[in-house]
Amino acid sequence: MPDVLDELLATERAVNKLGARGISREEVAQLPRNAHVTVRNPRDVESARRRLLIGRTDGGRVLTLVIERTVEPTTWLIVTGWSATLAERRMLRR
């Protein structure tokens, strides 16, 4: 069953990490509304709580966010993010 993303929350630390990479809060808010996929985070094999959210902004930018499950199943916490790699862009196209 696919993960449902109704709400993305970000700590001030996460916002600072995203800002350092030129990613705005507005762009992050666009990802769940636009074409996106969630996949298991290959760097988090111990826990099933984290996912990669790969999605497109309204302006066409493709971003990858590391998100973590909260107690509310449709609310996710943003850990960090970056401009999607070529491999991540391919995942979005599938």
CSV table of C-alpha atoms in Angstrom, one decimal:
chain,number,residue,atom,x,y,z
A,1,MET,CA,0.0,0.0,0.0
A,2,PRO,CA,1.4,3.4,-0.9
A,3,ASP,CA,2.3,6.0,1.8
A,4,VAL,CA,-0.3,8.8,2.2
A,5,LEU,CA,1.1,12.3,2.6
A,6,ASP,CA,-1.4,14.7,3.9
A,7,GLU,CA,1.0,16.9,5.9
A,8,LEU,CA,4.7,17.5,6.0
A,9,LEU,CA,6.2,19.0,9.1
A,10,ALA,CA,9.7,20.5,9.4
A,11,THR,CA,11.8,21.4,12.4
A,12,GLU,CA,13.8,24.6,12.3
A,13,ARG,CA,16.9,22.5,11.7
A,14,ALA,CA,15.4,20.8,8.7
A,15,VAL,CA,14.3,24.2,7.3
A,16,ASN,CA,17.9,25.4,7.7
A,17,LYS,CA,19.3,22.4,5.9
A,18,LEU,CA,16.8,22.8,3.0
A,19,GLY,CA,17.5,26.6,2.9
A,20,ALA,CA,21.2,25.9,2.6
A,21,ARG,CA,20.5,23.9,-0.5
A,22,GLY,CA,18.2,26.6,-2.0
A,23,ILE,CA,15.0,24.7,-1.2
A,24,SER,CA,12.1,26.9,0.0
A,25,ARG,CA,9.2,25.9,2.3
A,26,GLU,CA,6.9,26.7,-0.6
A,27,GLU,CA,8.6,24.2,-2.9
A,28,VAL,CA,8.4,21.5,-0.2
A,29,ALA,CA,4.7,22.1,0.2
A,30,GLN,CA,4.2,21.6,-3.5
A,31,LEU,CA,5.6,18.0,-3.6
A,32,PRO,CA,2.6,16.1,-2.2
A,33,ARG,CA,0.2,17.9,-4.6
A,34,ASN,CA,2.3,17.2,-7.7
A,35,ALA,CA,3.7,14.1,-9.3
A,36,HIS,CA,5.7,12.3,-6.6
A,37,VAL,CA,6.8,8.8,-5.3
A,38,THR,CA,7.8,7.6,-1.9
A,39,VAL,CA,10.4,4.8,-1.7
A,40,ARG,CA,12.2,3.1,1.2
A,41,ASN,CA,15.3,4.9,2.2
A,42,PRO,CA,18.2,2.6,1.2
A,43,ARG,CA,20.4,4.2,4.0
A,44,ASP,CA,17.8,3.4,6.7
A,45,VAL,CA,17.8,-0.4,6.5
A,46,GLU,CA,17.4,-0.8,10.3
A,47,SER,CA,14.1,1.1,10.5
A,48,ALA,CA,11.1,1.3,8.3
A,49,ARG,CA,10.2,4.7,9.5
A,50,ARG,CA,12.0,6.7,6.9
A,51,ARG,CA,11.2,7.2,3.2
A,52,LEU,CA,12.5,9.2,0.3
A,53,LEU,CA,9.9,11.5,-1.1
A,54,ILE,CA,10.8,12.3,-4.7
A,55,GLY,CA,8.6,14.9,-6.4
A,56,ARG,CA,8.2,17.8,-8.7
A,57,THR,CA,7.6,21.4,-7.8
A,58,ASP,CA,5.2,23.7,-9.7
A,59,GLY,CA,8.3,25.1,-11.4
A,60,GLY,CA,9.4,21.7,-12.6
A,61,ARG,CA,12.3,21.3,-10.1
A,62,VAL,CA,12.7,17.7,-8.9
A,63,LEU,CA,13.5,17.4,-5.2
A,64,THR,CA,14.3,14.5,-2.9
A,65,LEU,CA,13.3,14.7,0.8
A,66,VAL,CA,14.1,12.3,3.6
A,67,ILE,CA,10.9,12.0,5.6
A,68,GLU,CA,10.1,10.1,8.8
A,69,ARG,CA,6.9,8.6,9.8
A,70,THR,CA,5.1,10.2,12.8
A,71,VAL,CA,2.5,8.7,15.1
A,72,GLU,CA,-0.1,10.1,12.7
A,73,PRO,CA,0.1,7.8,9.6
A,74,THR,CA,-0.5,10.6,7.1
A,75,THR,CA,1.8,13.2,8.7
A,76,TRP,CA,5.5,13.0,8.0
A,77,LEU,CA,8.5,14.9,9.4
A,78,ILE,CA,11.1,16.3,7.0
A,79,VAL,CA,14.7,15.3,8.0
A,80,THR,CA,16.6,16.8,5.0
A,81,GLY,CA,16.4,17.2,1.3
A,82,TRP,CA,18.3,18.0,-1.9
A,83,SER,CA,18.0,18.3,-5.7
A,84,ALA,CA,17.2,14.9,-7.0
A,85,THR,CA,19.9,12.8,-8.5
A,86,LEU,CA,19.6,11.2,-12.0
A,87,ALA,CA,18.7,7.9,-10.4
A,88,GLU,CA,16.0,9.5,-8.2
A,89,ARG,CA,14.6,11.3,-11.3
A,90,ARG,CA,14.3,7.9,-13.0
A,91,MET,CA,12.3,6.6,-10.0
A,92,LEU,CA,9.9,9.5,-10.4
A,93,ARG,CA,9.4,8.7,-14.1
A,94,ARG,CA,8.4,5.1,-13.5
